[in-house]
């Protein structure tokens, strides 16, 4: 969020409804959150303009798309200078196989979620993408062999 924005329980209901179904019509959304369509649309536009809603996308099955292998990669840098961090972050953002990159506390500096076609594709990813960045001390890989839960819907706030 670019600026401090206060959202209320109704805004959260709008967000959760959209997280569950991004293609819901404004009429159905308004009914879902107990508003009339005009105030609902006004709230929605406000959430978008203030950066609370950052965009819209679809949830695609990676295997059906052609990426049956998901990998979590922990990366440790060889130095923690501003220059090294900037280099790594700029370069990893250019790699299409990296779907998410998180800055971490603990043993690893970064945690990447990566998709690849097969083991050879992962080897190519490591050798030709990650190693080429040049400031990596270690790479630790975990292959996903099953998904128990995966959601993009936030839980309700208890307060």
mmCIF file with all atom_site columns, N, CA, C and O in Angstrom, residues 25 61 70 78 83-84 87 93 107 110 119 135 144 149:
data_model
loop_
_atom_site.group_PDB
_atom_site.id
_atom_site.type_symbol
_atom_site.label_atom_id
_atom_site.label_alt_id
_atom_site.label_comp_id
_atom_site.label_asym_id
_atom_site.label_entity_id
_atom_site.label_seq_id
_atom_site.pdbx_PDB_ins_code
_atom_site.Cartn_x
_atom_site.Cartn_y
_atom_site.Cartn_z
_atom_site.occupancy
_atom_site.B_iso_or_equiv
_atom_site.pdbx_formal_charge
_atom_site.auth_seq_id
_atom_site.auth_comp_id
_atom_site.auth_asym_id
_atom_site.auth_atom_id
_atom_site.pdbx_PDB_model_num
ATOM 1  N N  . UNK A 1 25  ? -19.925 -9.846  -10.379 1.00 0.00 ? 25  UNK A N  1
ATOM 2  C CA . UNK A 1 25  ? -20.450 -8.559  -10.849 1.00 0.00 ? 25  UNK A CA 1
ATOM 3  C C  . UNK A 1 25  ? -20.613 -7.615  -9.669  1.00 0.00 ? 25  UNK A C  1
ATOM 4  O O  . UNK A 1 25  ? -20.724 -8.051  -8.508  1.00 0.00 ? 25  UNK A O  1
ATOM 5  N N  . UNK A 1 61  ? -3.781  -23.593 -12.943 1.00 0.00 ? 61  UNK A N  1
ATOM 6  C CA . UNK A 1 61  ? -3.111  -24.824 -12.540 1.00 0.00 ? 61  UNK A CA 1
ATOM 7  C C  . UNK A 1 61  ? -1.760  -24.887 -13.250 1.00 0.00 ? 61  UNK A C  1
ATOM 8  O O  . UNK A 1 61  ? -1.701  -24.978 -14.474 1.00 0.00 ? 61  UNK A O  1
ATOM 9  N N  . UNK A 1 70  ? 7.067   -27.511 -8.775  1.00 0.00 ? 70  UNK A N  1
ATOM 10 C CA . UNK A 1 70  ? 7.227   -26.291 -7.990  1.00 0.00 ? 70  UNK A CA 1
ATOM 11 C C  . UNK A 1 70  ? 8.364   -26.527 -6.999  1.00 0.00 ? 70  UNK A C  1
ATOM 12 O O  . UNK A 1 70  ? 8.467   -27.604 -6.400  1.00 0.00 ? 70  UNK A O  1
ATOM 13 N N  . UNK A 1 78  ? 26.559  -13.861 -0.584  1.00 0.00 ? 78  UNK A N  1
ATOM 14 C CA . UNK A 1 78  ? 27.937  -13.935 -0.106  1.00 0.00 ? 78  UNK A CA 1
ATOM 15 C C  . UNK A 1 78  ? 28.368  -12.670 0.633   1.00 0.00 ? 78  UNK A C  1
ATOM 16 O O  . UNK A 1 78  ? 29.415  -12.643 1.252   1.00 0.00 ? 78  UNK A O  1
ATOM 17 N N  . UNK A 1 83  ? 24.920  -2.776  -2.239  1.00 0.00 ? 83  UNK A N  1
ATOM 18 C CA . UNK A 1 83  ? 25.155  -3.063  -3.655  1.00 0.00 ? 83  UNK A CA 1
ATOM 19 C C  . UNK A 1 83  ? 24.812  -4.511  -3.999  1.00 0.00 ? 83  UNK A C  1
ATOM 20 O O  . UNK A 1 83  ? 24.170  -4.787  -5.012  1.00 0.00 ? 83  UNK A O  1
ATOM 21 N N  . UNK A 1 84  ? 25.214  -5.442  -3.146  1.00 0.00 ? 84  UNK A N  1
ATOM 22 C CA . UNK A 1 84  ? 24.944  -6.861  -3.375  1.00 0.00 ? 84  UNK A CA 1
ATOM 23 C C  . UNK A 1 84  ? 23.448  -7.142  -3.310  1.00 0.00 ? 84  UNK A C  1
ATOM 24 O O  . UNK A 1 84  ? 22.897  -7.848  -4.164  1.00 0.00 ? 84  UNK A O  1
ATOM 25 N N  . UNK A 1 87  ? 21.749  -5.722  -6.377  1.00 0.00 ? 87  UNK A N  1
ATOM 26 C CA . UNK A 1 87  ? 22.049  -6.550  -7.542  1.00 0.00 ? 87  UNK A CA 1
ATOM 27 C C  . UNK A 1 87  ? 21.191  -7.802  -7.551  1.00 0.00 ? 87  UNK A C  1
ATOM 28 O O  . UNK A 1 87  ? 20.544  -8.120  -8.547  1.00 0.00 ? 87  UNK A O  1
ATOM 29 N N  . UNK A 1 93  ? 14.293  -10.434 -10.019 1.00 0.00 ? 93  UNK A N  1
ATOM 30 C CA . UNK A 1 93  ? 13.013  -9.934  -10.544 1.00 0.00 ? 93  UNK A CA 1
ATOM 31 C C  . UNK A 1 93  ? 12.903  -10.119 -12.050 1.00 0.00 ? 93  UNK A C  1
ATOM 32 O O  . UNK A 1 93  ? 11.792  -10.127 -12.597 1.00 0.00 ? 93  UNK A O  1
ATOM 33 N N  . UNK A 1 107 ? 18.319  -18.400 8.651   1.00 0.00 ? 107 UNK A N  1
ATOM 34 C CA . UNK A 1 107 ? 19.508  -18.921 7.979   1.00 0.00 ? 107 UNK A CA 1
ATOM 35 C C  . UNK A 1 107 ? 19.641  -18.439 6.541   1.00 0.00 ? 107 UNK A C  1
ATOM 36 O O  . UNK A 1 107 ? 20.748  -18.208 6.057   1.00 0.00 ? 107 UNK A O  1
ATOM 37 N N  . UNK A 1 110 ? 16.890  -15.125 1.304   1.00 0.00 ? 110 UNK A N  1
ATOM 38 C CA . UNK A 1 110 ? 15.735  -15.042 0.413   1.00 0.00 ? 110 UNK A CA 1
ATOM 39 C C  . UNK A 1 110 ? 15.076  -16.401 0.286   1.00 0.00 ? 110 UNK A C  1
ATOM 40 O O  . UNK A 1 110 ? 15.733  -17.440 0.370   1.00 0.00 ? 110 UNK A O  1
ATOM 41 N N  . UNK A 1 119 ? 13.326  -31.746 -14.067 1.00 0.00 ? 119 UNK A N  1
ATOM 42 C CA . UNK A 1 119 ? 14.591  -31.617 -13.327 1.00 0.00 ? 119 UNK A CA 1
ATOM 43 C C  . UNK A 1 119 ? 15.681  -30.956 -14.163 1.00 0.00 ? 119 UNK A C  1
ATOM 44 O O  . UNK A 1 119 ? 16.482  -30.167 -13.639 1.00 0.00 ? 119 UNK A O  1
ATOM 45 N N  . UNK A 1 135 ? 26.417  -13.277 -6.855  1.00 0.00 ? 135 UNK A N  1
ATOM 46 C CA . UNK A 1 135 ? 26.641  -12.858 -5.460  1.00 0.00 ? 135 UNK A CA 1
ATOM 47 C C  . UNK A 1 135 ? 26.020  -13.838 -4.469  1.00 0.00 ? 135 UNK A C  1
ATOM 48 O O  . UNK A 1 135 ? 25.778  -13.494 -3.321  1.00 0.00 ? 135 UNK A O  1
ATOM 49 N N  . UNK A 1 144 ? 8.459   -29.530 -4.187  1.00 0.00 ? 144 UNK A N  1
ATOM 50 C CA . UNK A 1 144 ? 7.100   -29.751 -3.702  1.00 0.00 ? 144 UNK A CA 1
ATOM 51 C C  . UNK A 1 144 ? 6.578   -31.027 -4.365  1.00 0.00 ? 144 UNK A C  1
ATOM 52 O O  . UNK A 1 144 ? 6.595   -31.142 -5.581  1.00 0.00 ? 144 UNK A O  1
ATOM 53 N N  . UNK A 1 149 ? -2.807  -27.275 1.237   1.00 0.00 ? 149 UNK A N  1
ATOM 54 C CA . UNK A 1 149 ? -3.694  -26.109 1.227   1.00 0.00 ? 149 UNK A CA 1
ATOM 55 C C  . UNK A 1 149 ? -3.025  -24.998 0.454   1.00 0.00 ? 149 UNK A C  1
ATOM 56 O O  . UNK A 1 149 ? -1.833  -24.745 0.612   1.00 0.00 ? 149 UNK A O  1
#
